[in-house]
C-alpha positions as a LaTeX table, in Angstrom:
\begin{tabular}{lrrr}
\hline
Residue & $x$ (\AA) & $y$ (\AA) & $z$ (\AA) \\
\hline
Met1 & $-8.64$ & 14.47 & 21.84 \\
Lys2 & $-6.05$ & 17.19 & 21.42 \\
Ile3 & $-4.21$ & 17.81 & 18.15 \\
Leu4 & $-0.51$ & 18.11 & 18.90 \\
Glu5 & 0.76 & 18.96 & 15.42 \\
Ala6 & $-1.74$ & 19.79 & 12.71 \\
Asn7 & $-0.94$ & 18.46 & 9.24 \\
Asn8 & 2.33 & 16.87 & 10.31 \\
Gly9 & 2.60 & 14.85 & 7.09 \\
Ala10 & 1.09 & 12.08 & 5.05 \\
Leu11 & 0.51 & 8.66 & 6.56 \\
Thr12 & 1.08 & 5.25 & 5.03 \\
Asn13 & $-1.85$ & 2.87 & 4.75 \\
Phe14 & $-0.16$ & 0.80 & 7.47 \\
Glu15 & $-0.16$ & 3.76 & 9.88 \\
Val16 & $-3.85$ & 4.45 & 9.24 \\
Leu17 & $-4.69$ & 0.76 & 9.70 \\
Asp18 & $-2.61$ & 0.64 & 12.89 \\
Phe19 & $-4.48$ & 3.70 & 14.22 \\
Leu20 & $-7.87$ & 2.14 & 13.44 \\
Arg21 & $-6.83$ & $-1.12$ & 15.13 \\
Ala22 & $-5.78$ & 0.87 & 18.20 \\
Lys23 & $-9.22$ & 2.53 & 18.27 \\
Gly24 & $-10.81$ & $-0.92$ & 18.34 \\
Ala25 & $-11.98$ & $-1.36$ & 14.74 \\
Ser26 & $-10.64$ & $-4.92$ & 14.60 \\
Lys27 & $-12.00$ & $-5.96$ & 18.00 \\
Asp28 & $-15.71$ & $-5.18$ & 17.61 \\
Pro29 & $-17.42$ & $-7.52$ & 15.13 \\
Thr30 & $-20.82$ & $-5.97$ & 15.92 \\
Arg31 & $-19.46$ & $-2.50$ & 15.15 \\
Val32 & $-21.48$ & $-0.84$ & 17.89 \\
Leu33 & $-19.26$ & $-1.06$ & 20.98 \\
Ala34 & $-16.01$ & 0.56 & 19.85 \\
Lys35 & $-15.72$ & 4.32 & 19.46 \\
Val36 & $-15.14$ & 4.04 & 15.73 \\
Ala37 & $-17.19$ & 5.96 & 13.17 \\
Gln38 & $-18.91$ & 4.08 & 10.36 \\
Ser39 & $-16.66$ & 5.79 & 7.81 \\
Glu40 & $-13.62$ & 4.60 & 9.76 \\
Tyr41 & $-14.94$ & 1.02 & 9.56 \\
Lys42 & $-15.19$ & 1.41 & 5.79 \\
Val43 & $-11.58$ & 2.58 & 5.64 \\
Tyr44 & $-10.60$ & $-0.35$ & 7.89 \\
Asp45 & $-12.46$ & $-2.83$ & 5.64 \\
Tyr46 & $-10.63$ & $-1.47$ & 2.60 \\
Leu47 & $-7.17$ & $-1.42$ & 4.18 \\
Ile48 & $-7.46$ & $-4.91$ & 5.66 \\
Asp49 & $-7.55$ & $-6.25$ & 2.07 \\
Thr50 & $-4.38$ & $-4.42$ & 1.03 \\
Ala51 & $-0.68$ & $-5.04$ & 1.62 \\
Ala52 & $-0.93$ & $-2.80$ & 4.71 \\
Arg53 & $-2.54$ & $-5.71$ & 6.59 \\
Asp54 & 0.74 & $-7.64$ & 6.79 \\
Gln55 & 3.19 & $-4.75$ & 6.92 \\
Thr56 & 5.10 & $-3.97$ & 10.09 \\
Arg57 & 6.98 & $-0.91$ & 11.27 \\
Glu58 & 10.16 & $-2.95$ & 10.93 \\
Ser59 & 9.49 & $-3.87$ & 7.28 \\
Ile60 & 8.67 & $-0.26$ & 6.41 \\
Asn61 & 11.78 & 1.03 & 8.21 \\
Glu62 & 13.91 & $-1.59$ & 6.43 \\
Phe63 & 12.50 & $-0.43$ & 3.08 \\
Leu64 & 13.12 & 3.23 & 3.98 \\
Glu65 & 16.75 & 2.47 & 4.84 \\
Ser66 & 17.25 & 0.42 & 1.67 \\
Val67 & 15.74 & 3.01 & $-0.67$ \\
Lys68 & 17.79 & 5.94 & 0.66 \\
Ser69 & 20.42 & 5.41 & $-2.03$ \\
His70 & 17.83 & 6.26 & $-4.69$ \\
Asp71 & 16.76 & 9.86 & $-5.14$ \\
Leu72 & 13.03 & 9.46 & $-4.49$ \\
Ala73 & 10.66 & 12.14 & $-3.19$ \\
Lys74 & 8.76 & 11.52 & 0.05 \\
Ala75 & 5.48 & 11.25 & $-1.86$ \\
Glu76 & 6.99 & 8.67 & $-4.22$ \\
Ile77 & 8.24 & 6.58 & $-1.31$ \\
Leu78 & 4.85 & 6.83 & 0.39 \\
Asn79 & 3.07 & 5.65 & $-2.75$ \\
Ile80 & 5.52 & 2.79 & $-3.25$ \\
Ile81 & 4.85 & 1.60 & 0.31 \\
Asn82 & 1.07 & 1.91 & $-0.12$ \\
Ile83 & 0.78 & 0.45 & $-3.64$ \\
Arg84 & 3.67 & $-2.05$ & $-3.40$ \\
Pro85 & 4.52 & $-2.33$ & $-7.11$ \\
Thr86 & 5.78 & $-5.75$ & $-8.21$ \\
Asn87 & 7.22 & $-4.82$ & $-11.60$ \\
Ile88 & 8.60 & $-1.87$ & $-13.54$ \\
Val89 & 5.29 & $-1.21$ & $-15.30$ \\
Glu90 & 3.57 & $-0.62$ & $-11.95$ \\
Ile91 & 6.31 & 1.71 & $-10.71$ \\
Phe92 & 6.25 & 4.05 & $-13.74$ \\
Pro93 & 3.09 & 5.97 & $-12.72$ \\
Ile94 & 4.38 & 6.34 & $-9.15$ \\
Ile95 & 7.73 & 7.96 & $-9.94$ \\
Glu96 & 7.69 & 11.31 & $-11.72$ \\
Cys97 & 9.81 & 11.42 & $-14.92$ \\
Cys98 & 10.70 & 7.82 & $-14.21$ \\
Asp99 & 12.29 & 7.09 & $-17.58$ \\
Thr100 & 14.61 & 10.11 & $-17.43$ \\
Arg101 & 15.57 & 9.85 & $-13.75$ \\
Phe102 & 16.30 & 6.13 & $-13.53$ \\
Ser103 & 17.72 & 3.41 & $-15.75$ \\
Asp104 & 15.92 & 0.08 & $-16.15$ \\
Glu105 & 18.50 & $-1.49$ & $-13.83$ \\
Glu106 & 17.79 & 1.06 & $-11.09$ \\
Leu107 & 14.03 & 0.55 & $-11.46$ \\
Thr108 & 14.50 & $-3.20$ & $-11.27$ \\
Glu109 & 16.56 & $-2.69$ & $-8.11$ \\
Ile110 & 13.78 & $-0.59$ & $-6.54$ \\
Val111 & 11.18 & $-3.25$ & $-7.41$ \\
Glu112 & 13.42 & $-5.95$ & $-5.92$ \\
Leu113 & 13.77 & $-3.86$ & $-2.74$ \\
Val114 & 9.98 & $-3.70$ & $-2.53$ \\
Lys115 & 9.64 & $-7.45$ & $-3.02$ \\
Arg116 & 12.37 & $-8.20$ & $-0.48$ \\
Thr117 & 11.33 & $-5.84$ & 2.31 \\
Leu118 & 7.55 & $-5.32$ & 2.07 \\
Pro119 & 5.13 & $-8.24$ & 2.47 \\
Pro120 & 2.97 & $-9.14$ & $-0.54$ \\
Pro121 & $-0.69$ & $-8.14$ & $-0.62$ \\
Pro122 & $-3.11$ & $-10.72$ & 0.79 \\
Glu123 & $-4.80$ & $-13.11$ & $-1.60$ \\
Asp124 & $-8.58$ & $-13.41$ & $-1.80$ \\
Ala125 & $-10.49$ & $-16.71$ & $-1.54$ \\
Asn126 & $-9.88$ & $-17.47$ & $-5.25$ \\
Gly127 & $-6.12$ & $-17.22$ & $-4.78$ \\
Ala128 & $-5.77$ & $-13.97$ & $-6.71$ \\
Glu129 & $-4.60$ & $-10.64$ & $-5.36$ \\
Pro130 & $-7.61$ & $-8.44$ & $-4.54$ \\
Thr131 & $-6.08$ & $-5.45$ & $-6.32$ \\
Lys132 & $-5.95$ & $-7.33$ & $-9.62$ \\
Ser133 & $-9.06$ & $-7.54$ & $-11.78$ \\
Asn134 & $-8.87$ & $-11.17$ & $-13.03$ \\
Gly135 & $-10.76$ & $-9.97$ & $-16.13$ \\
Glu136 & $-14.08$ & $-9.77$ & $-14.30$ \\
Glu137 & $-14.89$ & $-6.11$ & $-14.86$ \\
Gly138 & $-18.00$ & $-6.80$ & $-16.88$ \\
Gly139 & $-16.42$ & $-5.62$ & $-20.10$ \\
Glu140 & $-16.04$ & $-7.58$ & $-23.28$ \\
Gln141 & $-12.86$ & $-9.45$ & $-23.98$ \\
Met142 & $-11.14$ & $-8.89$ & $-27.28$ \\
Glu143 & $-10.74$ & $-11.82$ & $-29.58$ \\
Thr144 & $-7.31$ & $-12.42$ & $-31.01$ \\
Ser145 & $-6.94$ & $-14.15$ & $-34.31$ \\
\hline
\end{tabular}
């Protein structure tokens, strides 16, 4: 393999997953026939349970076109695509100085763009999103009285 452009930029989770699929990670259930390293299989296993599984180049391009009107950095856009926030609370840690750069209406608009253009994350067997904890972290729950 020849590197054409070293460190050309950051990749979305979808692009990494697409690359691993092209290498054969999704086609070899025994994990011995394809030329995929064990660490790449681990990355594939992680990404297949994220929103990247159902994303397409078209949905990402549609989001990129829609979000151009907002003044977001490339890294912020990349993180929004990868994390796929579904409410304002989830978008605050992604966007630097979020409360001073954007009004609540603008943030709501960005979240609605995400919901409209990017597919939701897959649900696990229990019907809950795998990225959510469902309160099963082994910690104690607080009693409210």
